[in-house]
Every structure is written in structure tokens, then in C-alpha cells.
mmCIF file of N, CA, C and O in Angstrom:
data_model
loop_
_atom_site.group_PDB
_atom_site.id
_atom_site.type_symbol
_atom_site.label_atom_id
_atom_site.label_comp_id
_atom_site.label_asym_id
_atom_site.label_seq_id
_atom_site.Cartn_x
_atom_site.Cartn_y
_atom_site.Cartn_z
ATOM 1 N N MET A 8 -2.811 2.074 -15.654
ATOM 2 C CA MET A 8 -2.215 1.143 -14.973
ATOM 3 C C MET A 8 -1.207 1.986 -13.813
ATOM 4 O O MET A 8 -0.500 2.783 -14.358
ATOM 5 N N ASP A 9 -1.391 1.978 -12.511
ATOM 6 C CA ASP A 9 -0.692 2.425 -11.731
ATOM 7 C C ASP A 9 0.741 1.900 -11.773
ATOM 8 O O ASP A 9 0.702 0.724 -11.385
ATOM 9 N N VAL A 10 1.680 2.598 -11.512
ATOM 10 C CA VAL A 10 3.024 2.047 -11.066
ATOM 11 C C VAL A 10 3.814 3.014 -10.194
ATOM 12 O O VAL A 10 3.689 4.218 -10.035
ATOM 13 N N VAL A 11 4.138 2.180 -9.263
ATOM 14 C CA VAL A 11 5.004 2.850 -8.041
ATOM 15 C C VAL A 11 6.258 2.746 -8.182
ATOM 16 O O VAL A 11 6.962 1.608 -8.232
ATOM 17 N N ALA A 12 7.039 3.697 -8.490
ATOM 18 C CA ALA A 12 8.671 3.708 -8.663
ATOM 19 C C ALA A 12 9.359 3.398 -7.242
ATOM 20 O O ALA A 12 10.194 2.199 -7.347
ATOM 21 N N ILE A 13 9.130 3.595 -6.113
ATOM 22 C CA ILE A 13 9.700 3.279 -4.924
ATOM 23 C C ILE A 13 8.565 3.095 -3.880
ATOM 24 O O ILE A 13 8.048 4.244 -3.623
ATOM 25 N N TRP A 14 8.218 2.291 -3.309
ATOM 26 C CA TRP A 14 7.118 2.200 -2.258
ATOM 27 C C TRP A 14 7.741 2.913 -1.089
ATOM 28 O O TRP A 14 9.159 2.739 -0.742
ATOM 29 N N THR A 15 6.912 3.749 -0.304
ATOM 30 C CA THR A 15 7.325 4.335 1.051
ATOM 31 C C THR A 15 5.997 3.773 2.057
ATOM 32 O O THR A 15 5.208 3.091 1.668
ATOM 33 N N GLY A 16 6.350 3.830 3.173
ATOM 34 C CA GLY A 16 5.192 3.572 4.124
ATOM 35 C C GLY A 16 4.190 4.326 3.948
ATOM 36 O O GLY A 16 3.000 3.799 3.909
ATOM 37 N N GLY A 17 4.315 5.687 3.417
ATOM 38 C CA GLY A 17 3.104 6.159 3.182
ATOM 39 C C GLY A 17 2.093 5.749 1.918
ATOM 40 O O GLY A 17 1.055 5.721 1.821
ATOM 41 N N LEU A 18 2.720 5.311 0.898
ATOM 42 C CA LEU A 18 2.067 4.704 -0.176
ATOM 43 C C LEU A 18 1.561 3.506 0.285
ATOM 44 O O LEU A 18 0.545 3.158 -0.358
ATOM 45 N N ALA A 19 2.239 2.498 0.870
ATOM 46 C CA ALA A 19 1.759 1.285 1.523
ATOM 47 C C ALA A 19 0.346 1.588 2.224
ATOM 48 O O ALA A 19 -0.780 1.001 1.960
ATOM 49 N N SER A 20 0.619 2.512 2.998
ATOM 50 C CA SER A 20 -0.830 3.124 3.945
ATOM 51 C C SER A 20 -1.962 3.626 2.819
ATOM 52 O O SER A 20 -3.036 3.060 3.067
ATOM 53 N N THR A 21 -1.591 4.419 1.750
ATOM 54 C CA THR A 21 -2.410 4.803 0.999
ATOM 55 C C THR A 21 -3.061 3.546 0.357
ATOM 56 O O THR A 21 -4.159 3.519 0.159
ATOM 57 N N LEU A 22 -2.422 2.630 -0.125
ATOM 58 C CA LEU A 22 -2.926 1.272 -0.668
ATOM 59 C C LEU A 22 -3.928 0.654 0.223
ATOM 60 O O LEU A 22 -5.012 0.357 -0.297
ATOM 61 N N ARG A 23 -3.629 0.616 1.386
ATOM 62 C CA ARG A 23 -4.333 -0.257 2.420
ATOM 63 C C ARG A 23 -5.639 0.696 2.578
ATOM 64 O O ARG A 23 -6.779 -0.049 2.720
ATOM 65 N N ILE A 24 -5.670 1.927 2.856
ATOM 66 C CA ILE A 24 -6.552 2.831 2.892
ATOM 67 C C ILE A 24 -7.578 2.792 1.847
ATOM 68 O O ILE A 24 -9.113 2.831 1.791
ATOM 69 N N ALA A 25 -7.246 2.935 0.511
ATOM 70 C CA ALA A 25 -7.764 2.768 -0.879
ATOM 71 C C ALA A 25 -8.482 1.261 -0.760
ATOM 72 O O ALA A 25 -9.638 1.230 -1.168
ATOM 73 N N TRP A 26 -7.900 0.392 -0.234
ATOM 74 C CA TRP A 26 -8.628 -0.935 -0.192
ATOM 75 C C TRP A 26 -9.525 -1.278 1.048
ATOM 76 O O TRP A 26 -10.377 -2.104 1.020
ATOM 77 N N ARG A 27 -9.471 -0.334 1.941
ATOM 78 C CA ARG A 27 -10.427 -0.201 3.148
ATOM 79 C C ARG A 27 -10.323 -1.456 3.950
ATOM 80 O O ARG A 27 -11.460 -2.053 4.163
ATOM 81 N N LEU A 28 -9.148 -1.744 3.980
ATOM 82 C CA LEU A 28 -8.786 -2.951 4.982
ATOM 83 C C LEU A 28 -8.178 -2.233 6.323
ATOM 84 O O LEU A 28 -7.553 -1.265 6.499
ATOM 85 N N THR A 29 -8.280 -3.110 7.368
ATOM 86 C CA THR A 29 -7.548 -2.673 8.556
ATOM 87 C C THR A 29 -6.066 -3.281 8.379
ATOM 88 O O THR A 29 -5.910 -3.942 7.369
ATOM 89 N N ILE A 30 -5.222 -2.755 9.193
ATOM 90 C CA ILE A 30 -3.831 -3.219 9.182
ATOM 91 C C ILE A 30 -3.740 -4.881 9.222
ATOM 92 O O ILE A 30 -2.800 -5.239 8.619
ATOM 93 N N GLU A 31 -4.577 -5.468 10.120
ATOM 94 C CA GLU A 31 -4.479 -6.793 10.198
ATOM 95 C C GLU A 31 -4.810 -7.604 8.722
ATOM 96 O O GLU A 31 -4.320 -8.625 8.178
ATOM 97 N N GLU A 32 -5.940 -6.997 8.019
ATOM 98 C CA GLU A 32 -6.436 -7.536 6.995
ATOM 99 C C GLU A 32 -5.665 -7.141 5.997
ATOM 100 O O GLU A 32 -5.396 -7.974 5.076
ATOM 101 N N PHE A 33 -4.812 -6.203 5.772
ATOM 102 C CA PHE A 33 -3.858 -6.134 4.835
ATOM 103 C C PHE A 33 -2.709 -6.597 5.013
ATOM 104 O O PHE A 33 -2.340 -7.123 3.788
ATOM 105 N N ALA A 34 -2.118 -6.797 6.236
ATOM 106 C CA ALA A 34 -1.275 -7.807 6.320
ATOM 107 C C ALA A 34 -1.342 -9.064 5.787
ATOM 108 O O ALA A 34 -0.571 -9.669 5.283
ATOM 109 N N ASP A 35 -2.711 -9.706 6.194
ATOM 110 C CA ASP A 35 -2.897 -10.944 5.687
ATOM 111 C C ASP A 35 -3.093 -11.230 4.092
ATOM 112 O O ASP A 35 -2.761 -12.260 3.602
ATOM 113 N N LYS A 36 -3.622 -10.161 3.585
ATOM 114 C CA LYS A 36 -3.617 -9.974 1.949
ATOM 115 C C LYS A 36 -2.030 -9.981 1.600
ATOM 116 O O LYS A 36 -1.939 -10.638 0.390
ATOM 117 N N LEU A 37 -1.375 -9.542 2.215
ATOM 118 C CA LEU A 37 0.065 -9.386 1.687
ATOM 119 C C LEU A 37 0.935 -10.505 2.332
ATOM 120 O O LEU A 37 2.027 -10.747 1.549
ATOM 121 N N GLY A 38 0.418 -11.200 3.089
ATOM 122 C CA GLY A 38 1.387 -12.421 3.591
ATOM 123 C C GLY A 38 2.146 -12.118 4.514
ATOM 124 O O GLY A 38 3.360 -12.585 4.516
ATOM 125 N N VAL A 39 1.959 -10.635 5.422
ATOM 126 C CA VAL A 39 3.101 -10.103 6.295
ATOM 127 C C VAL A 39 2.817 -10.145 7.596
ATOM 128 O O VAL A 39 1.433 -10.379 7.638
ATOM 129 N N ASN A 40 3.450 -9.925 8.550
ATOM 130 C CA ASN A 40 3.050 -9.695 9.807
ATOM 131 C C ASN A 40 2.365 -8.529 10.071
ATOM 132 O O ASN A 40 2.855 -7.409 9.489
ATOM 133 N N PRO A 41 1.542 -8.434 10.815
ATOM 134 C CA PRO A 41 0.676 -6.963 10.991
ATOM 135 C C PRO A 41 1.792 -5.851 11.779
ATOM 136 O O PRO A 41 1.595 -4.860 11.365
ATOM 137 N N ARG A 42 2.737 -6.479 12.246
ATOM 138 C CA ARG A 42 3.777 -5.353 12.789
ATOM 139 C C ARG A 42 4.448 -4.712 11.620
ATOM 140 O O ARG A 42 5.081 -3.493 12.057
ATOM 141 N N THR A 43 4.629 -5.496 10.502
ATOM 142 C CA THR A 43 5.424 -4.995 9.491
ATOM 143 C C THR A 43 4.572 -3.656 8.987
ATOM 144 O O THR A 43 5.095 -2.585 8.610
ATOM 145 N N VAL A 44 3.405 -3.976 8.664
ATOM 146 C CA VAL A 44 2.376 -2.781 8.216
ATOM 147 C C VAL A 44 2.474 -1.787 9.241
ATOM 148 O O VAL A 44 2.289 -0.610 8.757
ATOM 149 N N SER A 45 2.415 -2.017 10.597
ATOM 150 C CA SER A 45 2.475 -0.974 11.336
ATOM 151 C C SER A 45 3.519 -0.059 11.495
ATOM 152 O O SER A 45 3.292 0.917 11.537
ATOM 153 N N LYS A 46 4.901 -0.791 11.206
ATOM 154 C CA LYS A 46 6.112 0.020 11.136
ATOM 155 C C LYS A 46 5.948 1.026 9.831
ATOM 156 O O LYS A 46 6.204 2.124 9.709
ATOM 157 N N TRP A 47 5.215 0.629 8.716
ATOM 158 C CA TRP A 47 5.015 1.335 7.559
ATOM 159 C C TRP A 47 4.342 2.468 7.743
ATOM 160 O O TRP A 47 4.117 3.669 7.647
ATOM 161 N N GLU A 48 3.181 2.314 8.378
ATOM 162 C CA GLU A 48 2.227 3.241 8.994
ATOM 163 C C GLU A 48 2.676 4.182 9.760
ATOM 164 O O GLU A 48 2.573 5.404 9.731
ATOM 165 N N ALA A 49 3.749 3.950 10.804
ATOM 166 C CA ALA A 49 4.219 4.733 11.691
ATOM 167 C C ALA A 49 5.112 5.752 11.310
ATOM 168 O O ALA A 49 5.360 6.701 11.428
ATOM 169 N N ASP A 50 5.969 5.128 10.046
ATOM 170 C CA ASP A 50 6.828 6.015 9.313
ATOM 171 C C ASP A 50 6.631 6.032 7.901
ATOM 172 O O ASP A 50 7.027 5.037 7.198
ATOM 173 N N HIS A 51 5.959 7.109 7.436
ATOM 174 C CA HIS A 51 5.549 7.175 5.867
ATOM 175 C C HIS A 51 6.795 7.570 5.126
ATOM 176 O O HIS A 51 6.611 7.133 3.816
ATOM 177 N N ALA A 52 7.861 7.868 5.488
ATOM 178 C CA ALA A 52 9.314 7.921 4.602
ATOM 179 C C ALA A 52 9.769 6.650 4.475
ATOM 180 O O ALA A 52 10.793 6.738 3.895
ATOM 181 N N PHE A 53 9.573 5.545 5.367
ATOM 182 C CA PHE A 53 10.386 4.226 5.272
ATOM 183 C C PHE A 53 10.107 3.700 3.908
ATOM 184 O O PHE A 53 9.255 3.611 3.389
ATOM 185 N N THR A 54 11.436 3.154 3.492
ATOM 186 C CA THR A 54 11.318 2.441 2.179
ATOM 187 C C THR A 54 11.428 0.947 2.617
ATOM 188 O O THR A 54 12.461 0.466 3.280
ATOM 189 N N PRO A 55 10.374 0.159 2.442
ATOM 190 C CA PRO A 55 10.458 -1.225 2.570
ATOM 191 C C PRO A 55 11.727 -1.855 1.838
ATOM 192 O O PRO A 55 11.943 -1.215 0.556
ATOM 193 N N PRO A 56 12.064 -2.972 2.313
ATOM 194 C CA PRO A 56 13.037 -3.762 1.345
ATOM 195 C C PRO A 56 12.515 -4.147 -0.038
ATOM 196 O O PRO A 56 11.365 -4.219 -0.123
ATOM 197 N N LEU A 57 13.707 -4.747 -0.760
ATOM 198 C CA LEU A 57 13.088 -4.718 -2.185
ATOM 199 C C LEU A 57 12.198 -6.236 -2.289
ATOM 200 O O LEU A 57 11.074 -5.856 -2.966
ATOM 201 N N ALA A 58 12.150 -6.972 -1.557
ATOM 202 C CA ALA A 58 11.164 -8.174 -1.549
ATOM 203 C C ALA A 58 9.866 -7.585 -1.242
ATOM 204 O O ALA A 58 9.065 -8.221 -1.636
ATOM 205 N N MET A 59 9.776 -6.601 -0.157
ATOM 206 C CA MET A 59 8.433 -6.068 0.248
ATOM 207 C C MET A 59 7.972 -5.073 -0.890
ATOM 208 O O MET A 59 6.735 -5.226 -1.235
ATOM 209 N N GLN A 60 8.931 -4.513 -1.509
ATOM 210 C CA GLN A 60 8.357 -3.736 -2.620
ATOM 211 C C GLN A 60 7.762 -4.752 -3.715
ATOM 212 O O GLN A 60 6.622 -4.385 -4.435
ATOM 213 N N GLN A 61 8.330 -5.790 -3.955
ATOM 214 C CA GLN A 61 7.628 -6.690 -5.088
ATOM 215 C C GLN A 61 6.441 -7.226 -4.236
ATOM 216 O O GLN A 61 5.650 -7.197 -5.155
ATOM 217 N N ILE A 62 6.363 -7.545 -3.169
ATOM 218 C CA ILE A 62 5.027 -7.727 -2.501
ATOM 219 C C ILE A 62 3.884 -6.795 -2.693
ATOM 220 O O ILE A 62 2.732 -6.902 -3.265
ATOM 221 N N LEU A 63 4.251 -5.470 -2.505
ATOM 222 C CA LEU A 63 3.500 -4.485 -2.914
ATOM 223 C C LEU A 63 3.253 -4.139 -4.223
ATOM 224 O O LEU A 63 1.753 -3.854 -4.583
ATOM 225 N N ASP A 64 4.018 -4.474 -4.952
ATOM 226 C CA ASP A 64 3.718 -4.152 -6.659
ATOM 227 C C ASP A 64 2.585 -5.153 -6.944
ATOM 228 O O ASP A 64 1.755 -5.056 -7.728
ATOM 229 N N ALA A 65 2.901 -6.457 -6.455
ATOM 230 C CA ALA A 65 2.143 -7.377 -6.873
ATOM 231 C C ALA A 65 0.550 -7.290 -6.385
ATOM 232 O O ALA A 65 -0.378 -7.537 -7.105
ATOM 233 N N ALA A 66 0.424 -6.673 -5.180
ATOM 234 C CA ALA A 66 -0.883 -6.533 -4.477
ATOM 235 C C ALA A 66 -1.707 -5.527 -5.562
ATOM 236 O O ALA A 66 -2.608 -5.494 -5.685
ATOM 237 N N LEU A 67 -0.808 -4.178 -5.701
ATOM 238 C CA LEU A 67 -1.441 -3.317 -6.541
ATOM 239 C C LEU A 67 -1.876 -3.734 -7.904
ATOM 240 O O LEU A 67 -2.850 -3.329 -8.320
ATOM 241 N N ASP A 68 -1.249 -4.756 -8.394
ATOM 242 C CA ASP A 68 -1.807 -5.243 -9.838
ATOM 243 C C ASP A 68 -2.900 -6.153 -9.440
ATOM 244 O O ASP A 68 -3.780 -6.253 -10.695
ATOM 245 N N GLN A 69 -3.164 -6.794 -8.539
ATOM 246 C CA GLN A 69 -4.391 -7.648 -8.228
ATOM 247 C C GLN A 69 -5.568 -6.792 -7.658
ATOM 248 O O GLN A 69 -6.289 -7.497 -7.589
ATOM 249 N N VAL A 70 -5.428 -5.694 -7.173
ATOM 250 C CA VAL A 70 -6.448 -5.074 -6.624
ATOM 251 C C VAL A 70 -7.459 -4.769 -7.466
ATOM 252 O O VAL A 70 -7.627 -4.421 -8.868
ATOM 253 N N PRO A 71 -8.810 -4.678 -7.218
ATOM 254 C CA PRO A 71 -10.199 -4.362 -7.855
ATOM 255 C C PRO A 71 -10.048 -3.012 -8.527
ATOM 256 O O PRO A 71 -9.187 -2.232 -8.143
ATOM 257 N N VAL A 72 -10.834 -2.660 -9.768
ATOM 258 C CA VAL A 72 -10.737 -1.531 -10.390
ATOM 259 C C VAL A 72 -10.873 -0.344 -9.246
ATOM 260 O O VAL A 72 -10.466 1.035 -9.565
ATOM 261 N N ASP A 73 -12.097 -0.323 -8.585
ATOM 262 C CA ASP A 73 -12.475 0.735 -7.804
ATOM 263 C C ASP A 73 -11.514 0.816 -6.380
ATOM 264 O O ASP A 73 -11.036 2.057 -6.343
ATOM 265 N N VAL A 74 -10.709 -0.029 -6.109
ATOM 266 C CA VAL A 74 -9.407 0.005 -5.180
ATOM 267 C C VAL A 74 -8.538 0.896 -5.903
ATOM 268 O O VAL A 74 -7.677 1.730 -5.501
ATOM 269 N N ARG A 75 -8.366 0.428 -7.235
ATOM 270 C CA ARG A 75 -7.042 1.117 -7.846
ATOM 271 C C ARG A 75 -7.565 2.545 -8.199
ATOM 272 O O ARG A 75 -6.582 3.529 -7.879
ATOM 273 N N ALA A 76 -8.762 2.785 -8.379
ATOM 274 C CA ALA A 76 -9.110 4.149 -8.823
ATOM 275 C C ALA A 76 -8.976 5.054 -7.268
ATOM 276 O O ALA A 76 -8.411 6.423 -7.558
ATOM 277 N N ARG A 77 -9.482 4.518 -6.292
ATOM 278 C CA ARG A 77 -9.410 5.501 -4.892
ATOM 279 C C ARG A 77 -7.738 5.455 -4.741
ATOM 280 O O ARG A 77 -7.249 6.381 -4.067
ATOM 281 N N PHE A 78 -6.954 4.447 -4.863
ATOM 282 C CA PHE A 78 -5.528 4.771 -4.614
ATOM 283 C C PHE A 78 -4.947 5.904 -5.335
ATOM 284 O O PHE A 78 -4.242 6.854 -5.023
ATOM 285 N N HIS A 79 -5.360 5.986 -6.797
ATOM 286 C CA HIS A 79 -4.873 6.767 -7.573
ATOM 287 C C HIS A 79 -5.474 8.186 -7.127
ATOM 288 O O HIS A 79 -4.658 9.346 -6.788
ATOM 289 N N LEU A 80 -6.527 8.365 -6.560
ATOM 290 C CA LEU A 80 -7.205 9.448 -6.191
ATOM 291 C C LEU A 80 -6.618 10.122 -4.897
ATOM 292 O O LEU A 80 -6.029 11.184 -4.592
ATOM 293 N N LEU A 81 -6.357 9.176 -3.898
ATOM 294 C CA LEU A 81 -5.481 9.260 -2.661
ATOM 295 C C LEU A 81 -4.164 9.667 -2.688
ATOM 296 O O LEU A 81 -3.540 10.716 -2.069
ATOM 297 N N ARG A 82 -3.364 9.192 -3.837
ATOM 298 C CA ARG A 82 -2.244 9.339 -3.954
ATOM 299 C C ARG A 82 -1.786 10.541 -4.670
ATOM 300 O O ARG A 82 -0.998 11.617 -4.041
ATOM 301 N N ASP A 83 -2.759 11.089 -5.393
ATOM 302 C CA ASP A 83 -2.517 12.401 -6.175
ATOM 303 C C ASP A 83 -2.999 13.571 -5.119
ATOM 304 O O ASP A 83 -2.494 14.540 -4.933
ATOM 305 N N ALA A 84 -4.277 13.296 -4.151
ATOM 306 C CA ALA A 84 -4.175 14.275 -3.131
ATOM 307 C C ALA A 84 -3.278 14.307 -2.122
ATOM 308 O O ALA A 84 -3.197 15.414 -1.811
ATOM 309 N N SER A 85 -2.330 13.418 -1.859
ATOM 310 C CA SER A 85 -1.388 13.578 -1.047
ATOM 311 C C SER A 85 -0.232 14.271 -1.564
ATOM 312 O O SER A 85 0.578 14.864 -0.731
ATOM 313 N N THR A 86 0.049 14.215 -2.692
ATOM 314 C CA THR A 86 1.059 14.922 -3.366
ATOM 315 C C THR A 86 0.779 16.528 -3.331
ATOM 316 O O THR A 86 1.721 17.195 -3.667
ATOM 317 N N VAL A 87 -0.579 17.027 -3.456
ATOM 318 C CA VAL A 87 -0.925 18.128 -3.654
ATOM 319 C C VAL A 87 -0.671 19.131 -2.421
ATOM 320 O O VAL A 87 -0.305 20.092 -2.348
ATOM 321 N N SER A 88 -1.368 18.168 -1.470
ATOM 322 C CA SER A 88 -1.274 18.961 0.159
ATOM 323 C C SER A 88 0.152 19.128 0.596
ATOM 324 O O SER A 88 1.111 18.635 0.336
#
């Protein structure tokens, strides 16, 4: 099980990429405005508010196994570089 201590714009972007969704599709899955996701994409150091952290936690809990595996690989690759 993947756990994210504190979501950042970069981690949210990594989840979107792992899920292979556009910004609009990702926003729709999360139930947020696409501009919100665009803000995260523009500033990878941005820390979303706690309510958004909970939404991202729930999304990560519900992703299919293949998406979870890609998220894990992409997250690990970004911490190495």
C-alpha cells in the first residue's frame, strides 16, 4: 500500500501521469476544477489544502493495481534524479 505523507503538486502530477489521464480527466475523477489540477502541475512544490490532501488520498486508495505500480515507479524515479 502506497502512503503519501504530504501531497505536493509534483506528487499529484505523478498520480495523474501514472493514471494516464489528461488534466481534465484527472480533475473529473477527483471532483475538482481542472484549474486546480493545472495549479498543481505548474508548481510541483505547492502543498494542496488538507481537504484536497484527503481527496488525493482517496484517489490513490481507489486506483487499479497497474496505476499504483506506475505511481510507485514514477515516484521512486523522481526522488533519484
